[in-house]
Coordinates of C-alpha atoms and ligand atoms in Angstrom, one line a residue:
M1 CA -65.4 -50.3 -8.1
K2 CA -65.0 -53.6 -9.1
S3 CA -62.2 -55.2 -10.6
A4 CA -62.4 -56.6 -14.3
L5 CA -62.1 -60.3 -13.5
Q6 CA -64.9 -58.8 -10.5
I7 CA -67.0 -57.9 -13.2
A8 CA -66.5 -61.4 -15.6
R9 CA -67.0 -64.0 -12.4
A10 CA -70.4 -62.4 -11.2
A11 CA -71.6 -63.7 -14.2
Y12 CA -70.4 -67.8 -13.7
K13 CA -72.9 -70.0 -13.5
P14 CA -72.0 -72.8 -11.0
R15 CA -72.5 -76.2 -11.9
M16 CA -73.7 -78.4 -10.1
P17 CA -74.8 -82.5 -9.4
L18 CA -77.3 -83.6 -12.3
I19 CA -80.2 -84.5 -9.4
L20 CA -80.7 -81.3 -8.0
N21 CA -81.7 -79.7 -10.9
Q22 CA -85.0 -81.5 -10.5
N23 CA -87.4 -81.7 -7.3
V24 CA -85.7 -84.4 -5.5
K25 CA -87.0 -86.0 -2.3
T26 CA -84.5 -87.4 0.4
V27 CA -83.7 -91.1 0.0
D28 CA -83.0 -93.1 3.7
G29 CA -79.8 -95.4 3.6
Q30 CA -77.9 -97.8 6.8
A31 CA -78.3 -96.0 10.1
T32 CA -74.8 -95.0 11.8
E33 CA -72.7 -95.2 14.5
S34 CA -69.3 -93.2 15.1
V35 CA -66.0 -93.8 14.5
S36 CA -65.2 -94.9 18.0
D37 CA -66.3 -93.8 21.5
R38 CA -70.6 -95.2 20.6
E39 CA -71.2 -96.1 24.1
S40 CA -70.2 -92.8 25.1
I41 CA -71.8 -90.2 22.5
K42 CA -75.2 -92.3 22.0
A43 CA -75.6 -91.5 25.4
L44 CA -75.0 -87.9 24.4
F45 CA -75.9 -87.5 21.8
P46 CA -79.9 -89.5 22.3
N47 CA -81.7 -87.5 20.0
T48 CA -79.1 -87.9 17.2
Y49 CA -77.3 -90.3 16.9
G50 CA -77.5 -93.0 14.7
M51 CA -79.5 -91.4 11.8
P52 CA -79.1 -93.2 8.3
V53 CA -77.4 -91.2 5.8
V54 CA -79.5 -90.3 3.1
T55 CA -79.4 -89.2 -0.8
F56 CA -81.4 -87.6 -2.9
E57 CA -84.1 -88.8 -6.1
A58 CA -85.9 -87.2 -8.9
D59 CA -89.9 -86.4 -6.9
N60 CA -92.1 -86.1 -10.2
D61 CA -95.2 -85.8 -7.5
H62 CA -93.7 -82.2 -6.1
T63 CA -95.6 -79.9 -4.7
E64 CA -94.6 -76.5 -3.3
H65 CA -93.0 -76.8 0.2
R66 CA -94.4 -74.4 2.8
Q67 CA -93.0 -71.6 3.2
M68 CA -89.9 -71.5 6.0
N69 CA -87.3 -69.3 7.5
V70 CA -84.0 -70.4 7.5
G71 CA -80.7 -69.1 9.0
V72 CA -77.3 -69.1 8.1
I73 CA -73.6 -68.7 10.0
L74 CA -70.4 -68.9 8.5
S75 CA -67.4 -69.9 11.8
G76 CA -64.1 -69.8 12.3
G77 CA -61.8 -69.2 9.3
Q78 CA -62.3 -67.7 6.1
A79 CA -62.1 -70.0 3.3
P80 CA -62.7 -69.5 0.1
G81 CA -66.5 -70.2 -1.4
G82 CA -68.2 -69.0 1.8
H83 CA -70.5 -66.8 -0.2
N84 CA -71.7 -69.6 -2.4
V85 CA -72.9 -71.6 0.0
I86 CA -74.6 -69.3 1.1
A87 CA -75.9 -67.9 -2.9
G88 CA -76.3 -71.6 -3.3
L89 CA -78.6 -72.4 0.1
F90 CA -80.2 -68.9 -0.9
D91 CA -81.2 -70.2 -4.0
G92 CA -82.0 -73.5 -3.3
L93 CA -84.3 -71.7 -0.9
K94 CA -86.1 -69.7 -2.9
R95 CA -86.4 -72.4 -5.4
L96 CA -88.3 -74.2 -2.7
N97 CA -90.5 -71.8 -2.2
A98 CA -90.6 -68.4 -3.5
D99 CA -91.4 -66.6 0.3
N100 CA -89.0 -68.7 2.1
M101 CA -86.8 -66.4 3.3
L102 CA -82.4 -66.5 4.5
Y103 CA -80.8 -64.5 8.2
G104 CA -77.6 -63.5 8.2
F105 CA -76.3 -64.1 11.9
L106 CA -73.6 -61.0 12.0
G107 CA -69.9 -61.6 13.0
G108 CA -70.3 -65.5 13.6
P109 CA -71.6 -67.9 16.1
A110 CA -71.9 -64.2 18.4
G111 CA -74.4 -62.8 15.6
L112 CA -77.3 -65.4 17.3
V113 CA -76.6 -65.0 20.6
D114 CA -76.3 -61.5 20.9
H115 CA -79.4 -61.3 17.6
K116 CA -77.5 -59.4 15.4
E117 CA -79.1 -60.2 12.0
M118 CA -79.3 -59.4 8.5
E119 CA -81.8 -60.9 5.8
L120 CA -80.4 -61.8 2.6
N121 CA -82.7 -60.5 -0.3
A122 CA -81.6 -61.6 -4.0
A123 CA -79.6 -58.2 -4.7
I124 CA -77.1 -58.6 -1.4
V125 CA -76.4 -62.1 -2.0
D126 CA -76.2 -61.4 -6.4
E127 CA -73.9 -58.7 -4.9
Y128 CA -71.2 -62.1 -3.6
R129 CA -72.1 -64.8 -5.6
N130 CA -68.3 -66.3 -6.3
T131 CA -66.2 -64.0 -4.8
G132 CA -64.0 -65.1 -2.2
G133 CA -64.1 -63.9 2.3
F134 CA -66.6 -63.9 4.3
D135 CA -67.5 -60.3 4.3
I136 CA -71.3 -61.0 3.1
I137 CA -72.6 -61.8 6.8
G138 CA -68.5 -62.0 8.5
S139 CA -67.4 -64.8 10.4
G140 CA -66.3 -64.9 14.7
R141 CA -64.5 -68.1 16.7
T142 CA -67.8 -68.0 19.5
K143 CA -67.7 -71.2 20.5
L144 CA -71.4 -72.2 20.8
E145 CA -71.4 -74.0 23.8
T146 CA -73.5 -73.5 27.0
V147 CA -77.0 -74.0 27.2
E148 CA -78.0 -70.1 27.6
Q149 CA -75.9 -69.5 24.1
F150 CA -78.6 -72.3 23.4
E151 CA -81.0 -70.5 25.0
K152 CA -80.6 -67.1 22.9
G153 CA -80.5 -69.0 19.7
R154 CA -83.9 -70.3 20.6
E155 CA -85.2 -66.3 21.5
I156 CA -84.2 -64.7 18.1
C157 CA -85.1 -68.5 15.7
N158 CA -88.7 -67.4 17.3
K159 CA -88.9 -64.2 17.2
L160 CA -87.7 -64.3 13.1
N161 CA -89.2 -67.7 13.2
I162 CA -87.0 -69.5 11.5
K163 CA -87.2 -73.2 11.1
A164 CA -83.5 -74.4 10.8
I165 CA -79.7 -72.8 11.1
V166 CA -77.4 -73.7 9.0
I167 CA -73.1 -73.3 10.1
I168 CA -71.2 -73.1 7.7
G169 CA -67.1 -74.4 10.0
G170 CA -65.2 -77.0 10.7
D171 CA -64.5 -80.0 12.3
D172 CA -64.9 -77.5 16.1
S173 CA -67.8 -75.3 14.7
N174 CA -69.7 -78.6 13.0
T175 CA -68.9 -80.6 16.7
N176 CA -70.4 -77.4 18.6
A177 CA -73.6 -77.6 15.3
C178 CA -73.9 -80.9 16.2
I179 CA -75.0 -80.2 20.4
L180 CA -76.7 -77.3 19.4
A181 CA -79.1 -79.9 17.1
E182 CA -79.5 -82.1 20.3
Y183 CA -80.6 -79.6 22.7
Y184 CA -82.7 -78.0 20.9
K185 CA -84.1 -81.9 19.4
A186 CA -84.3 -83.0 23.0
K187 CA -86.3 -79.8 23.3
G188 CA -88.4 -80.6 20.8
Y189 CA -88.2 -76.9 19.9
G190 CA -88.5 -76.9 16.2
I191 CA -85.5 -75.3 15.4
Q192 CA -83.2 -77.6 13.6
V193 CA -79.9 -77.7 12.9
I194 CA -77.1 -78.0 9.6
G195 CA -73.3 -78.5 8.8
C196 CA -71.8 -77.4 6.6
P197 CA -67.9 -78.5 6.1
K198 CA -65.6 -75.8 5.7
T199 CA -62.1 -75.3 6.0
I200 CA -58.8 -74.2 4.0
D201 CA -56.9 -76.6 6.2
G202 CA -58.3 -80.0 4.8
D203 CA -58.7 -82.1 7.9
L204 CA -62.5 -82.3 7.8
K205 CA -62.7 -85.1 5.7
N206 CA -64.4 -88.7 6.3
S207 CA -65.6 -92.0 4.4
M208 CA -68.8 -89.2 3.9
I209 CA -66.8 -86.0 3.4
E210 CA -63.7 -85.4 0.5
A211 CA -62.8 -82.4 1.3
S212 CA -63.7 -79.7 3.1
F213 CA -64.3 -76.5 0.7
G214 CA -61.4 -73.5 0.6
F215 CA -58.8 -76.6 0.5
D216 CA -58.5 -76.5 -3.3
T217 CA -58.4 -72.5 -3.3
A218 CA -56.2 -71.7 -0.9
C219 CA -53.4 -74.5 -2.0
K220 CA -53.6 -73.1 -5.8
V221 CA -52.8 -69.9 -4.1
Y222 CA -49.7 -71.1 -2.1
S223 CA -48.9 -72.8 -4.9
E224 CA -48.9 -70.7 -7.1
L225 CA -46.5 -68.9 -5.4
I226 CA -44.2 -71.1 -4.0
G227 CA -43.7 -71.8 -7.5
N228 CA -42.9 -68.0 -8.1
I229 CA -40.4 -68.8 -4.9
Q230 CA -38.9 -71.2 -6.6
R231 CA -38.3 -69.4 -10.2
D232 CA -36.3 -67.1 -8.4
A233 CA -34.3 -69.4 -6.5
N234 CA -33.8 -70.8 -9.7
S235 CA -32.6 -67.6 -11.3
A236 CA -30.8 -65.8 -8.6
K237 CA -29.4 -69.1 -7.1
K238 CA -28.4 -67.6 -3.5
Y239 CA -31.1 -68.0 -1.0
W240 CA -33.0 -71.3 0.4
H241 CA -36.8 -70.3 1.1
F242 CA -38.4 -71.9 4.5
I243 CA -42.1 -71.4 4.0
R244 CA -44.4 -72.1 6.4
L245 CA -48.0 -72.8 4.9
M246 CA -51.3 -73.0 7.4
G247 CA -53.0 -75.7 8.5
R248 CA -53.3 -75.3 12.0
S249 CA -53.0 -79.6 12.9
A250 CA -52.4 -81.7 10.2
S251 CA -50.4 -81.3 7.6
H252 CA -52.6 -81.7 4.6
I253 CA -51.8 -78.2 2.9
T254 CA -48.1 -78.9 2.6
L255 CA -48.5 -82.2 1.2
E256 CA -51.1 -80.6 -1.6
C257 CA -48.5 -77.8 -2.7
A258 CA -45.5 -80.1 -2.4
L259 CA -46.9 -82.1 -5.2
Q260 CA -48.5 -79.7 -7.7
T261 CA -44.7 -77.8 -6.7
Q262 CA -41.8 -80.3 -6.3
P263 CA -39.9 -78.8 -3.9
N264 CA -36.2 -79.7 -2.4
V265 CA -37.7 -80.2 0.9
A266 CA -41.0 -80.8 2.8
I267 CA -41.6 -81.6 6.0
I268 CA -45.2 -83.5 6.6
S269 CA -46.0 -83.7 10.5
E270 CA -48.0 -87.0 10.6
E271 CA -44.6 -88.5 9.6
V272 CA -42.6 -87.6 12.4
E273 CA -44.4 -88.5 15.0
A274 CA -45.1 -91.6 13.2
K275 CA -41.3 -91.8 13.5
R276 CA -40.7 -90.2 16.6
L277 CA -38.4 -87.4 15.6
N278 CA -37.3 -85.0 17.9
L279 CA -36.3 -81.7 16.2
S280 CA -32.5 -82.2 15.9
Q281 CA -33.3 -85.2 13.1
I282 CA -35.6 -83.2 11.4
V283 CA -32.8 -80.7 11.6
D284 CA -30.3 -83.2 9.7
G285 CA -33.1 -84.3 7.5
I286 CA -32.6 -80.3 6.1
V287 CA -28.9 -80.0 6.7
D288 CA -28.5 -83.2 4.0
V289 CA -30.5 -81.4 0.8
V290 CA -28.7 -78.5 1.6
V291 CA -24.7 -80.4 2.0
K292 CA -25.6 -82.3 -0.6
R293 CA -26.5 -79.3 -3.3
G294 CA -24.6 -77.2 -1.8
N295 CA -20.9 -79.3 -2.0
A296 CA -22.8 -78.8 -5.7
G297 CA -22.7 -75.3 -6.2
L298 CA -26.8 -75.4 -5.5
N299 CA -26.8 -72.8 -2.7
F300 CA -30.4 -72.2 -3.1
G301 CA -33.9 -74.6 -1.9
T302 CA -37.1 -74.2 -0.7
V303 CA -38.1 -75.9 2.4
L304 CA -42.0 -76.3 3.1
I305 CA -43.1 -76.4 7.0
P306 CA -46.1 -77.2 8.0
E307 CA -47.6 -74.7 10.5
G308 CA -48.8 -77.3 12.6
L309 CA -44.9 -79.1 12.9
I310 CA -44.1 -78.2 16.8
E311 CA -47.6 -79.7 17.8
F312 CA -46.6 -83.7 16.0
I313 CA -42.7 -83.3 17.5
P314 CA -43.8 -86.2 20.4
A315 CA -41.9 -84.3 23.5
C316 CA -43.1 -81.1 22.1
K317 CA -46.8 -82.4 21.7
V318 CA -46.5 -83.8 25.5
L319 CA -45.5 -80.5 26.9
I320 CA -48.6 -79.2 24.7
A321 CA -51.4 -81.0 26.2
E322 CA -49.3 -80.1 29.7
L323 CA -49.6 -76.5 28.9
N324 CA -52.9 -76.7 27.5
D325 CA -54.4 -78.8 30.8
L326 CA -51.8 -75.7 33.0
L327 CA -52.7 -73.0 31.3
A328 CA -56.8 -74.2 30.8
D329 CA -59.1 -71.3 33.1
N330 CA -55.2 -70.5 35.0
D331 CA -56.6 -67.3 36.2
E332 CA -53.5 -67.5 38.9
F333 CA -50.9 -68.0 35.2
N334 CA -53.8 -64.6 33.8
N335 CA -53.2 -62.5 36.5
L336 CA -49.1 -62.6 35.7
T337 CA -48.2 -59.5 34.0
N338 CA -44.5 -59.9 32.8
D339 CA -43.3 -62.8 30.5
E340 CA -40.2 -63.8 32.6
Q341 CA -42.9 -64.5 35.4
K342 CA -45.2 -66.7 33.1
R343 CA -41.9 -68.3 32.5
N344 CA -41.3 -69.2 35.8
F345 CA -44.5 -70.1 37.0
I346 CA -44.1 -72.7 33.8
I347 CA -41.0 -74.2 34.0
N348 CA -42.4 -74.1 38.4
R349 CA -45.0 -77.2 37.5
L350 CA -44.5 -78.7 34.0
S351 CA -43.5 -82.8 34.9
D352 CA -39.1 -82.9 34.6
E353 CA -39.6 -84.3 30.1
S354 CA -41.7 -80.9 29.6
R355 CA -39.9 -79.0 30.9
D356 CA -36.9 -79.9 30.0
T357 CA -38.4 -79.8 26.6
F358 CA -39.8 -76.0 27.8
V359 CA -36.2 -75.3 28.7
S360 CA -34.3 -76.6 25.6
L361 CA -37.1 -74.6 23.1
P362 CA -35.7 -71.1 21.9
T363 CA -37.6 -68.2 24.8
N364 CA -39.3 -66.9 22.1
I365 CA -40.8 -69.9 20.8
A366 CA -41.3 -70.9 24.5
R367 CA -43.2 -68.0 24.5
Q368 CA -45.0 -68.8 21.5
L369 CA -46.1 -71.7 23.1
S370 CA -48.0 -70.9 25.9
L371 CA -49.8 -67.9 24.3
D372 CA -53.5 -67.8 24.5
R373 CA -55.5 -71.1 23.0
D374 CA -58.0 -70.8 21.3
S375 CA -62.4 -70.3 21.9
H376 CA -61.9 -74.3 21.9
G377 CA -57.9 -74.8 24.5
N378 CA -56.3 -74.7 20.9
V379 CA -52.3 -73.4 20.3
Q380 CA -52.6 -71.1 17.9
V381 CA -50.2 -72.4 15.9
S382 CA -50.2 -69.5 12.9
L383 CA -48.3 -67.3 15.6
I384 CA -45.7 -69.4 16.5
E385 CA -42.4 -69.8 14.3
T386 CA -41.2 -72.7 13.4
E387 CA -39.4 -71.5 9.9
K388 CA -37.5 -68.8 12.7
L389 CA -36.6 -71.2 15.1
L390 CA -35.7 -74.2 12.4
I391 CA -33.5 -71.5 9.7
E392 CA -31.8 -71.0 13.2
M393 CA -30.8 -74.2 14.1
V394 CA -30.2 -75.4 10.1
T395 CA -27.6 -72.3 9.8
A396 CA -25.6 -73.0 13.4
R397 CA -25.6 -77.1 12.4
L398 CA -24.0 -76.0 8.5
A399 CA -22.3 -74.0 10.0
A400 CA -20.4 -77.0 12.6
L401 CA -20.5 -78.4 9.2
K402 CA -18.5 -75.8 7.3
K403 CA -15.4 -76.0 9.8
D404 CA -15.5 -79.7 9.5
G405 CA -14.7 -79.4 6.6
V406 CA -17.8 -81.8 5.1
Y407 CA -20.2 -78.7 4.1
H408 CA -18.3 -75.8 1.0
G409 CA -21.9 -74.1 -0.1
K410 CA -22.8 -70.6 1.3
F411 CA -26.0 -71.1 3.2
A412 CA -28.4 -67.5 3.0
S413 CA -31.9 -67.9 4.3
L414 CA -35.6 -66.5 3.9
G415 CA -38.3 -67.1 5.6
H416 CA -42.4 -67.2 5.0
F417 CA -45.4 -67.1 5.8
F418 CA -48.2 -68.4 3.9
G419 CA -51.6 -68.7 5.1
Y420 CA -53.7 -65.1 5.2
E421 CA -53.0 -65.5 1.7
G422 CA -55.3 -67.7 0.2
R423 CA -57.5 -67.7 2.5
C424 CA -60.4 -65.2 1.0
A425 CA -58.9 -65.7 -3.0
A426 CA -61.8 -65.8 -5.5
P427 CA -63.1 -69.4 -5.4
T428 CA -61.7 -71.6 -8.3
N429 CA -64.2 -73.7 -10.1
F430 CA -64.1 -76.6 -8.3
D431 CA -64.5 -74.3 -4.8
A432 CA -67.1 -72.1 -6.6
D433 CA -69.4 -75.6 -7.8
Y434 CA -68.1 -77.3 -4.7
C435 CA -69.9 -75.0 -2.4
Y436 CA -73.0 -73.7 -4.7
S437 CA -74.1 -77.3 -4.3
L438 CA -73.0 -77.9 -0.8
G439 CA -75.3 -75.1 0.2
Y440 CA -78.4 -75.7 -1.9
T441 CA -77.8 -79.0 -0.3
A442 CA -78.3 -77.6 3.2
A443 CA -81.5 -76.2 1.7
L444 CA -83.0 -80.0 1.2
L445 CA -81.7 -80.9 4.1
V446 CA -83.5 -78.3 6.1
A447 CA -86.8 -78.5 3.6
D448 CA -87.1 -82.3 4.3
G449 CA -86.9 -81.2 7.9
K450 CA -83.2 -83.1 9.0
T451 CA -81.2 -82.1 11.7
G452 CA -77.8 -82.7 12.8
Y453 CA -76.8 -83.5 9.6
M454 CA -74.2 -82.6 7.8
S455 CA -74.3 -81.8 3.7
S456 CA -72.0 -84.0 1.8
V457 CA -71.2 -83.6 -1.8
R458 CA -69.4 -86.1 -3.4
N459 CA -67.4 -88.1 -6.3
L460 CA -66.0 -85.0 -6.6
A461 CA -62.7 -85.7 -9.0
Q462 CA -65.3 -86.9 -11.8
P463 CA -66.4 -84.2 -13.5
V464 CA -69.2 -81.8 -11.6
E465 CA -72.4 -84.2 -14.0
K466 CA -71.6 -86.7 -11.7
W467 CA -71.4 -85.4 -8.6
T468 CA -73.9 -86.9 -5.6
A469 CA -75.3 -85.0 -3.2
G470 CA -76.7 -85.7 0.4
G471 CA -76.9 -85.3 4.4
V472 CA -74.3 -87.4 6.4
P473 CA -75.4 -87.4 10.4
I474 CA -72.0 -85.7 12.3
T475 CA -72.6 -87.5 15.3
M476 CA -71.3 -90.6 12.2
M477 CA -68.3 -88.2 12.5
F478 CA -67.7 -88.1 16.5
N479 CA -65.4 -89.6 18.7
M480 CA -63.9 -88.7 22.7
E481 CA -61.0 -86.7 22.7
K482 CA -59.4 -84.4 26.0
K483 CA -60.2 -80.4 25.1
S484 CA -59.0 -77.9 28.0
G485 CA -58.0 -80.8 29.9
K486 CA -62.1 -82.5 29.9
L487 CA -62.8 -85.6 28.0
K488 CA -65.4 -84.2 25.0
P489 CA -67.1 -85.7 21.7
V490 CA -65.5 -83.9 18.7
I491 CA -64.8 -84.6 15.1
Q492 CA -62.1 -87.0 14.7
K493 CA -59.9 -85.1 12.1
A494 CA -58.4 -86.0 9.7
L495 CA -55.0 -86.5 9.2
V496 CA -52.1 -87.1 6.6
D497 CA -52.7 -91.3 5.8
L498 CA -49.2 -91.9 5.7
E499 CA -50.0 -95.1 3.5
G500 CA -52.8 -93.3 1.2
A501 CA -51.7 -92.4 -2.1
P502 CA -50.6 -88.3 -1.3
F503 CA -48.2 -89.5 1.2
R504 CA -46.4 -92.3 -1.1
Y505 CA -45.9 -91.1 -4.5
F506 CA -44.5 -87.8 -1.7
A507 CA -42.3 -90.3 -0.5
S508 CA -41.3 -91.6 -3.3
H509 CA -39.9 -88.5 -5.2
R510 CA -38.9 -86.7 -2.5
Q511 CA -34.9 -88.0 -2.9
E512 CA -35.2 -86.8 -6.5
W513 CA -36.5 -83.7 -6.2
G514 CA -34.1 -82.8 -2.9
G515 CA -31.6 -83.9 -5.5
T516 CA -28.9 -81.4 -7.7
E517 CA -31.6 -82.0 -10.5
C518 CA -34.0 -79.0 -11.5
R519 CA -37.4 -80.2 -10.8
Y520 CA -39.7 -77.4 -9.9
V521 CA -42.9 -77.3 -10.8
Y522 CA -44.5 -73.5 -11.4
P523 CA -48.3 -74.2 -11.5
G524 CA -48.8 -70.3 -12.0
P525 CA -51.9 -68.1 -10.6
I526 CA -55.5 -70.4 -11.0
Q527 CA -56.6 -69.8 -14.3
Y528 CA -61.3 -69.1 -14.1
F529 CA -61.6 -69.3 -17.7
G530 CA -59.8 -71.9 -20.3
P531 CA -59.3 -74.8 -21.2
K532 CA -60.8 -77.2 -17.9
E533 CA -57.4 -79.5 -17.4
V534 CA -56.5 -76.0 -16.4
S535 CA -59.4 -74.2 -14.8
D536 CA -61.1 -77.1 -13.4
M537 CA -58.3 -79.5 -12.3
P538 CA -59.2 -81.1 -8.5
T539 CA -56.5 -80.8 -6.4
K540 CA -53.8 -83.7 -6.5
T541 CA -54.9 -84.9 -3.3
L542 CA -58.1 -85.5 -4.8
Q543 CA -57.1 -87.0 -7.9
M544 CA -54.6 -89.1 -5.9
E545 CA -57.4 -90.2 -3.4
Y546 CA -60.3 -91.1 -6.1
G547 CA -57.9 -92.2 -8.4
V548 CA -58.0 -90.5 -11.3
Ligands
LIG601 P1 -60.7 -72.9 10.3 O1 -60.0 -74.3 11.2 O2 -61.4 -72.6 11.3 O3 -60.9 -73.8 9.3 O4 -59.4 -72.1 10.1 C1 -58.2 -72.7 9.5 C2 -57.2 -71.7 10.3 O5 -57.2 -70.4 8.6 C3 -55.4 -72.2 10.7 O6 -55.1 -73.1 8.8 C4 -54.8 -71.1 11.5 O7 -53.9 -71.5 11.7 C5 -56.1 -70.5 11.5 O8 -57.0 -70.7 10.8 C6 -55.9 -69.4 12.3 O9 -56.7 -68.4 13.4 P2 -56.9 -67.3 13.2 O10 -57.9 -66.5 11.9 O11 -57.8 -67.4 14.5 O12 -55.7 -66.4 12.9

């Protein structure tokens, strides 16, 4: 059974940049260079380095394209709009040639390697238009990195006569998409690989990719929840809410939610790192606001915390890097059976500085830092309960201040973690349109024989009719970074820019938001219908970054 909203939403026709509504041909722009480490990256990607950015222009001499089969993969964490990327890809392929076929690899990149796929026909795709989730074919975090995996992929592509694979993923998945593209091109297999920028984290962006899809919807869901909590806090006037927000590394989600809701405190990891703040100084910042409000009789408030915070505290960052190197493929550690043994194993091998940091953390947080890495070698920060750590430290500090007669308020706190609540929400109009356009663009790039490119739709702060579309060579986004103890080419992650307009706006208003006047904003739920200024508004980040 479907909800009333699902039924109404199924009828929504996503909008695209105007150029995509006609027959187009690609136009090559300037050759490109990677963001840094150019010589190393050029040597690693001799076949896909330096390709030009491409755009589209109307093709009046259009002839029908040759029939082709394409495979699609959803990779990594869910992000609202993934189904619309597939719908746009499907419609784009069918428009190019009605006999084109689309296969979905099941359960993420593993589906390609294990030869698990299904044909996506119109009846299936129609069921999923404008819906959240990745359940049409499922997703997974298997990392495509070995020649054996690449060859298994080739086998299934040859069997199904697949000419191109579209990988919908974040920075790590698109990095591997490019490695796969390079491998197939070097071998002359005739299998293209195209990427699409996905992640709620918002950190896959650069001069050519203005936003990753899903960020808009996820932030609007979290902002609704934060707004609701603020209204509750302002009604009951008895709790401080510590809200940790997803975003494995960058703080874009926390910053966007802060801009939408105006909480009393929001911590931005990138600022913590730049100012080299330690945990104690972060706690001081929160305590200052709690004391000011508490002494004015306001014993409630909100604190937003980015889930990646711990990795940006300089001493913790050094510790985590050491742990990454120490624990990567360490059988001796993996064979230990109890927490005490694991803790001692780590303590005995860390540098003096990191040992001090490790033992100064509450035992449960220290243990969470040494849990299994994900397949890309990253700490799984969504499992680290930073909000509880901060609550514990703030409580202790306030008790001391009370004893000293400096603090006269009451402090009762509640911890929350918002992440999974937003990742599969029905996409906003923005994400529905953006994703459909990305998928449609991917079909055009495939038809033009491109490989190692990412689908790129830009001018996103403007109405859809003014959006532009094209392709960007993925190597252009690369730099070299240490991963699991080894230097590797990866797409450079976009962190919050402390000089950028969104952060500057936040920094110039936070004192007022942390004061004793109520400055809360209550954004309310996502609207799919109604006035454009409510239903079609892009994120504040996008509006501020692109000057609208
Ligand atoms: P992607 O980078 O794959 O898009 O995933 C982002 C994310 O939602 C992070 O915000 C979060 O830390 C992580 O995934 C959680 O991973 P999992 O879904 O494996 O629990």
